Amino acid sequence: DAGITQSPRHKVTETGTPVTLRCHQTENHRYMYWYRQDPGHGLRLIHYSYGVKDTDKGEVSDGYSVSRSKTEDFLLTLESATSSQTSVYFCAISESDTGDPSGTFGSGTRLTVV
Amino acid sequence: KNQVEQSPQSLIILEGKNCTLQCNYTVSPFSNLRWYKQDTGRGPVSLTIMTFSENTKSNGRYTATLDADTKQSSLHITASQLSDSASYICVVSAGDYKLSFGAGTTVTVRA
């Protein structure tokens, strides 16, 4: 997926442990997003960022925090992982400065909380 | 509440045949509508994007239509190929960061 790298691609973690997922872009775009995707649901927005140190909550932000100290990196942290956070997490960037996501997603991180 | 409903949930077609996927939405205000293709284990990839004034948009064998009055869109796949097997997601934007995602239609193309 052009310009976006997510790491790790797969992770298994124990309930109660903190987990950090990383999204790295090479194209210097302003807007970045974290989504989760679960069977039977559409993608749901967790948090988004509109610049360095500028972030805001999406519709399913409880239990998650984010940080963006550099334009190219957007981190998603599960403060204390729970089984309900088992999901596939996607990072996306907007190629528009207006913030309308223009469709570039990463390959996803499959997270399993046991 | 902004909603995007897709139908059918899944379908199976024979290679070479055509199929049409449906998307109904209640998102307001409306900025644009996008169809994505998501292969298993991969992120969604944009196929088409349409604004309010556009009725149809093509990308190879994929043709999307939009009726903004009835708030309906369709994605037509012509002469299907095995590589078309994927999930197809309809996404409606209300502007800025607000996207509403459909749950997707899973298409299986069989030889």
mmCIF file of C-alpha atoms in Angstrom:
data_model
loop_
_atom_site.group_PDB
_atom_site.id
_atom_site.type_symbol
_atom_site.label_atom_id
_atom_site.label_comp_id
_atom_site.label_asym_id
_atom_site.label_seq_id
_atom_site.Cartn_x
_atom_site.Cartn_y
_atom_site.Cartn_z
ATOM 1 C CA ASP A 1 0.000 0.000 0.000
ATOM 2 C CA ALA A 2 1.563 3.143 -1.290
ATOM 3 C CA GLY A 3 3.379 5.199 1.333
ATOM 4 C CA ILE A 4 1.953 3.622 4.481
ATOM 5 C CA THR A 5 3.561 0.983 6.664
ATOM 6 C CA GLN A 6 1.911 -0.549 9.694
ATOM 7 C CA SER A 7 3.785 -2.481 12.339
ATOM 8 C CA PRO A 8 3.550 -5.064 13.598
ATOM 9 C CA ARG A 9 1.416 -6.945 11.054
ATOM 10 C CA HIS A 10 0.330 -9.484 13.645
ATOM 11 C CA LYS A 11 0.415 -9.444 17.430
ATOM 12 C CA VAL A 12 -0.883 -11.639 20.225
ATOM 13 C CA THR A 13 -0.970 -10.073 23.662
ATOM 14 C CA GLU A 14 -2.399 -10.817 27.078
ATOM 15 C CA THR A 15 -5.332 -9.085 28.688
ATOM 16 C CA GLY A 16 -4.280 -6.095 30.741
ATOM 17 C CA THR A 17 -1.032 -5.384 28.942
ATOM 18 C CA PRO A 18 -0.360 -2.166 27.038
ATOM 19 C CA VAL A 19 0.068 -2.435 23.275
ATOM 20 C CA THR A 20 1.298 0.125 20.762
ATOM 21 C CA LEU A 21 0.686 -0.059 17.046
ATOM 22 C CA ARG A 22 2.640 2.089 14.644
ATOM 23 C CA CYS A 23 1.670 3.737 11.398
ATOM 24 C CA HIS A 24 4.385 5.300 9.273
ATOM 25 C CA GLN A 25 3.861 7.380 6.148
ATOM 26 C CA THR A 26 6.463 8.520 3.670
ATOM 27 C CA GLU A 27 4.430 11.226 1.942
ATOM 28 C CA ASN A 28 4.181 13.995 4.572
ATOM 29 C CA HIS A 29 0.369 14.153 4.630
ATOM 30 C CA ARG A 30 -1.340 16.124 7.339
ATOM 31 C CA TYR A 31 -4.279 13.865 8.191
ATOM 32 C CA MET A 32 -3.910 10.346 9.534
ATOM 33 C CA TYR A 33 -6.535 7.966 10.906
ATOM 34 C CA TRP A 34 -6.837 4.793 12.932
ATOM 35 C CA TYR A 35 -9.734 2.422 12.287
ATOM 36 C CA ARG A 36 -10.738 -0.971 13.542
ATOM 37 C CA GLN A 37 -12.519 -3.572 11.453
ATOM 38 C CA ASP A 38 -14.620 -6.347 12.950
ATOM 39 C CA PRO A 39 -16.734 -9.032 11.264
ATOM 40 C CA GLY A 40 -20.205 -7.757 10.443
ATOM 41 C CA HIS A 41 -19.220 -4.145 11.054
ATOM 42 C CA GLY A 42 -17.933 -1.492 8.784
ATOM 43 C CA LEU A 43 -14.642 0.164 9.549
ATOM 44 C CA ARG A 44 -14.970 2.370 12.618
ATOM 45 C CA LEU A 45 -12.883 5.408 13.392
ATOM 46 C CA ILE A 46 -10.898 5.271 16.626
ATOM 47 C CA HIS A 47 -8.833 8.463 16.523
ATOM 48 C CA TYR A 48 -7.496 10.793 13.914
ATOM 49 C CA SER A 49 -4.775 13.416 13.666
ATOM 50 C CA TYR A 50 -4.703 16.664 11.736
ATOM 51 C CA GLY A 51 -1.092 17.548 12.464
ATOM 52 C CA VAL A 52 1.809 17.034 14.818
ATOM 53 C CA LYS A 53 0.436 16.822 18.363
ATOM 54 C CA ASP A 54 -3.079 17.527 17.043
ATOM 55 C CA THR A 55 -5.427 14.595 17.561
ATOM 56 C CA ASP A 56 -9.107 13.991 18.181
ATOM 57 C CA LYS A 57 -11.439 11.147 19.060
ATOM 58 C CA GLY A 58 -13.493 9.077 16.687
ATOM 59 C CA GLU A 59 -16.594 7.034 17.394
ATOM 60 C CA VAL A 60 -14.903 4.158 19.274
ATOM 61 C CA SER A 61 -12.077 5.853 21.166
ATOM 62 C CA ASP A 62 -12.627 4.393 24.666
ATOM 63 C CA GLY A 63 -9.615 2.364 25.779
ATOM 64 C CA TYR A 64 -7.349 3.847 23.096
ATOM 65 C CA SER A 65 -4.929 6.731 23.001
ATOM 66 C CA VAL A 66 -2.827 8.142 20.177
ATOM 67 C CA SER A 67 0.236 10.237 19.715
ATOM 68 C CA ARG A 68 1.798 12.067 16.807
ATOM 69 C CA SER A 69 5.162 13.579 17.612
ATOM 70 C CA LYS A 70 6.313 13.570 13.977
ATOM 71 C CA THR A 71 4.379 14.087 10.754
ATOM 72 C CA GLU A 72 5.284 10.656 9.501
ATOM 73 C CA ASP A 73 4.338 8.583 12.553
ATOM 74 C CA PHE A 74 0.954 8.012 14.188
ATOM 75 C CA LEU A 75 0.882 5.659 17.156
ATOM 76 C CA LEU A 76 -2.135 3.880 18.583
ATOM 77 C CA THR A 77 -1.903 2.624 22.165
ATOM 78 C CA LEU A 78 -4.223 0.232 23.916
ATOM 79 C CA GLU A 79 -3.643 1.255 27.491
ATOM 80 C CA SER A 80 -4.793 -2.056 28.992
ATOM 81 C CA ALA A 81 -5.771 -4.524 26.305
ATOM 82 C CA THR A 82 -9.095 -6.347 26.605
ATOM 83 C CA SER A 83 -10.516 -9.226 24.584
ATOM 84 C CA SER A 84 -13.036 -6.837 22.986
ATOM 85 C CA GLN A 85 -10.094 -5.083 21.368
ATOM 86 C CA THR A 86 -9.227 -8.153 19.350
ATOM 87 C CA SER A 87 -9.596 -6.790 15.856
ATOM 88 C CA VAL A 88 -7.851 -5.762 12.686
ATOM 89 C CA TYR A 89 -6.539 -2.224 12.885
ATOM 90 C CA PHE A 90 -6.044 -0.059 9.825
ATOM 91 C CA CYS A 91 -4.219 3.191 9.472
ATOM 92 C CA ALA A 92 -5.198 5.579 6.694
ATOM 93 C CA ILE A 93 -3.973 8.870 5.337
ATOM 94 C CA SER A 94 -5.738 11.695 3.623
ATOM 95 C CA GLU A 95 -4.102 13.064 0.531
ATOM 96 C CA SER A 96 -6.306 16.147 0.869
ATOM 97 C CA ASP A 97 -5.479 19.059 3.181
ATOM 98 C CA THR A 98 -9.195 19.435 3.893
ATOM 99 C CA GLY A 99 -9.149 16.180 5.829
ATOM 100 C CA ASP A 100 -11.492 14.261 3.582
ATOM 101 C CA PRO A 101 -9.853 10.836 3.560
ATOM 102 C CA SER A 102 -8.993 10.061 0.005
ATOM 103 C CA GLY A 103 -8.640 6.394 0.290
ATOM 104 C CA THR A 104 -5.130 5.207 1.096
ATOM 105 C CA PHE A 105 -5.086 2.528 3.761
ATOM 106 C CA GLY A 106 -2.289 0.506 5.252
ATOM 107 C CA SER A 107 -2.247 -3.275 5.137
ATOM 108 C CA GLY A 108 -3.544 -3.628 8.678
ATOM 109 C CA THR A 109 -2.428 -5.056 12.012
ATOM 110 C CA ARG A 110 -4.204 -8.155 13.262
ATOM 111 C CA LEU A 111 -4.309 -7.960 17.053
ATOM 112 C CA THR A 112 -5.416 -10.841 19.248
ATOM 113 C CA VAL A 113 -5.918 -10.278 22.971
ATOM 114 C CA VAL A 114 -5.970 -13.514 24.968
ATOM 115 C CA LYS B 1 -27.690 8.723 12.521
ATOM 116 C CA ASN B 2 -25.603 8.375 9.365
ATOM 117 C CA GLN B 3 -25.914 4.877 7.981
ATOM 118 C CA VAL B 4 -24.719 2.947 4.966
ATOM 119 C CA GLU B 5 -26.467 -0.298 4.074
ATOM 120 C CA GLN B 6 -25.046 -2.705 1.517
ATOM 121 C CA SER B 7 -26.689 -5.625 -0.213
ATOM 122 C CA PRO B 8 -26.349 -8.450 -0.705
ATOM 123 C CA GLN B 9 -24.115 -9.451 2.185
ATOM 124 C CA SER B 10 -22.408 -11.980 -0.074
ATOM 125 C CA LEU B 11 -22.735 -13.452 -3.520
ATOM 126 C CA ILE B 12 -21.166 -16.125 -5.672
ATOM 127 C CA ILE B 13 -20.817 -15.731 -9.425
ATOM 128 C CA LEU B 14 -19.226 -17.693 -12.216
ATOM 129 C CA GLU B 15 -16.161 -16.348 -13.946
ATOM 130 C CA GLY B 16 -17.096 -14.167 -16.890
ATOM 131 C CA LYS B 17 -20.496 -13.197 -15.526
ATOM 132 C CA ASN B 18 -21.595 -9.737 -14.415
ATOM 133 C CA CYS B 19 -22.890 -8.677 -11.029
ATOM 134 C CA THR B 20 -24.229 -5.572 -9.310
ATOM 135 C CA LEU B 21 -23.782 -4.537 -5.705
ATOM 136 C CA GLN B 22 -26.059 -2.076 -3.954
ATOM 137 C CA CYS B 23 -25.449 0.680 -1.436
ATOM 138 C CA ASN B 24 -28.135 2.790 0.263
ATOM 139 C CA TYR B 25 -27.171 5.609 2.569
ATOM 140 C CA THR B 26 -28.709 8.169 4.878
ATOM 141 C CA VAL B 27 -25.591 10.283 5.355
ATOM 142 C CA SER B 28 -26.114 14.025 5.511
ATOM 143 C CA PRO B 29 -24.585 16.309 4.490
ATOM 144 C CA PHE B 30 -23.158 14.482 1.511
ATOM 145 C CA SER B 31 -19.654 15.119 0.235
ATOM 146 C CA ASN B 32 -18.738 12.066 -1.805
ATOM 147 C CA LEU B 33 -19.227 8.323 -2.132
ATOM 148 C CA ARG B 34 -16.439 5.871 -2.633
ATOM 149 C CA TRP B 35 -16.294 2.196 -3.468
ATOM 150 C CA TYR B 36 -13.381 0.215 -2.120
ATOM 151 C CA LYS B 37 -12.119 -3.270 -2.876
ATOM 152 C CA GLN B 38 -10.600 -5.181 0.001
ATOM 153 C CA ASP B 39 -8.719 -8.384 -0.689
ATOM 154 C CA THR B 40 -8.387 -10.870 2.156
ATOM 155 C CA GLY B 41 -5.649 -9.787 4.555
ATOM 156 C CA ARG B 42 -5.161 -6.429 2.874
ATOM 157 C CA GLY B 43 -6.301 -2.869 3.387
ATOM 158 C CA PRO B 44 -9.135 -1.376 1.327
ATOM 159 C CA VAL B 45 -8.175 0.079 -2.038
ATOM 160 C CA SER B 46 -10.233 2.839 -3.625
ATOM 161 C CA LEU B 47 -11.983 1.919 -6.888
ATOM 162 C CA THR B 48 -14.120 4.970 -7.607
ATOM 163 C CA ILE B 49 -15.143 8.239 -6.008
ATOM 164 C CA MET B 50 -18.199 10.277 -6.950
ATOM 165 C CA THR B 51 -19.389 13.679 -5.839
ATOM 166 C CA PHE B 52 -22.965 14.907 -5.749
ATOM 167 C CA SER B 53 -23.014 15.959 -9.396
ATOM 168 C CA GLU B 54 -21.607 12.722 -10.816
ATOM 169 C CA ASN B 55 -23.933 9.924 -11.913
ATOM 170 C CA THR B 56 -21.435 7.354 -13.052
ATOM 171 C CA LYS B 57 -17.742 6.592 -12.782
ATOM 172 C CA SER B 58 -15.781 3.742 -14.303
ATOM 173 C CA ASN B 59 -12.518 2.078 -13.434
ATOM 174 C CA GLY B 60 -11.807 -0.687 -15.905
ATOM 175 C CA ARG B 61 -14.446 -3.374 -15.479
ATOM 176 C CA TYR B 62 -15.913 -1.597 -12.456
ATOM 177 C CA THR B 63 -18.688 0.948 -12.992
ATOM 178 C CA ALA B 64 -20.263 2.844 -10.120
ATOM 179 C CA THR B 65 -23.496 4.797 -10.329
ATOM 180 C CA LEU B 66 -24.920 7.347 -7.949
ATOM 181 C CA ASP B 67 -28.463 8.632 -7.521
ATOM 182 C CA ALA B 68 -28.150 11.432 -4.985
ATOM 183 C CA ASP B 69 -31.912 12.003 -4.947
ATOM 184 C CA THR B 70 -32.730 8.494 -3.769
ATOM 185 C CA LYS B 71 -29.399 8.139 -1.919
ATOM 186 C CA GLN B 72 -28.488 4.963 -3.713
ATOM 187 C CA SER B 73 -25.341 3.755 -5.398
ATOM 188 C CA SER B 74 -24.418 0.599 -7.236
ATOM 189 C CA LEU B 75 -21.193 -1.036 -8.295
ATOM 190 C CA HIS B 76 -21.330 -3.141 -11.444
ATOM 191 C CA ILE B 77 -18.607 -5.663 -12.191
ATOM 192 C CA THR B 78 -18.412 -6.689 -15.829
ATOM 193 C CA ALA B 79 -16.962 -9.984 -17.075
ATOM 194 C CA SER B 80 -15.846 -11.060 -13.629
ATOM 195 C CA GLN B 81 -12.440 -12.597 -13.059
ATOM 196 C CA LEU B 82 -11.142 -14.771 -10.251
ATOM 197 C CA SER B 83 -9.166 -11.775 -8.986
ATOM 198 C CA ASP B 84 -12.430 -9.930 -8.371
ATOM 199 C CA SER B 85 -13.058 -12.182 -5.371
ATOM 200 C CA ALA B 86 -12.956 -9.706 -2.496
ATOM 201 C CA SER B 87 -15.049 -7.607 -0.177
ATOM 202 C CA TYR B 88 -16.480 -4.416 -1.673
ATOM 203 C CA ILE B 89 -17.140 -1.561 0.695
ATOM 204 C CA CYS B 90 -19.282 1.504 0.128
ATOM 205 C CA VAL B 91 -18.115 4.591 2.019
ATOM 206 C CA VAL B 92 -19.948 7.887 2.225
ATOM 207 C CA SER B 93 -18.267 11.086 3.332
ATOM 208 C CA ALA B 94 -20.055 13.923 5.084
ATOM 209 C CA GLY B 95 -16.978 16.100 4.694
ATOM 210 C CA ASP B 96 -13.919 16.656 6.893
ATOM 211 C CA TYR B 97 -13.068 13.420 8.674
ATOM 212 C CA LYS B 98 -16.550 11.972 8.914
ATOM 213 C CA LEU B 99 -16.834 8.742 6.954
ATOM 214 C CA SER B 100 -19.630 6.227 7.189
ATOM 215 C CA PHE B 101 -18.689 2.716 6.119
ATOM 216 C CA GLY B 102 -20.957 -0.051 4.914
ATOM 217 C CA ALA B 103 -20.306 -3.547 6.231
ATOM 218 C CA GLY B 104 -19.332 -4.710 2.750
ATOM 219 C CA THR B 105 -20.422 -7.274 0.182
ATOM 220 C CA THR B 106 -18.260 -10.368 -0.175
ATOM 221 C CA VAL B 107 -17.956 -11.465 -3.792
ATOM 222 C CA THR B 108 -16.707 -14.934 -4.668
ATOM 223 C CA VAL B 109 -15.923 -15.650 -8.304
ATOM 224 C CA ARG B 110 -15.765 -19.331 -9.225
ATOM 225 C CA ALA B 111 -14.162 -20.867 -12.297
#
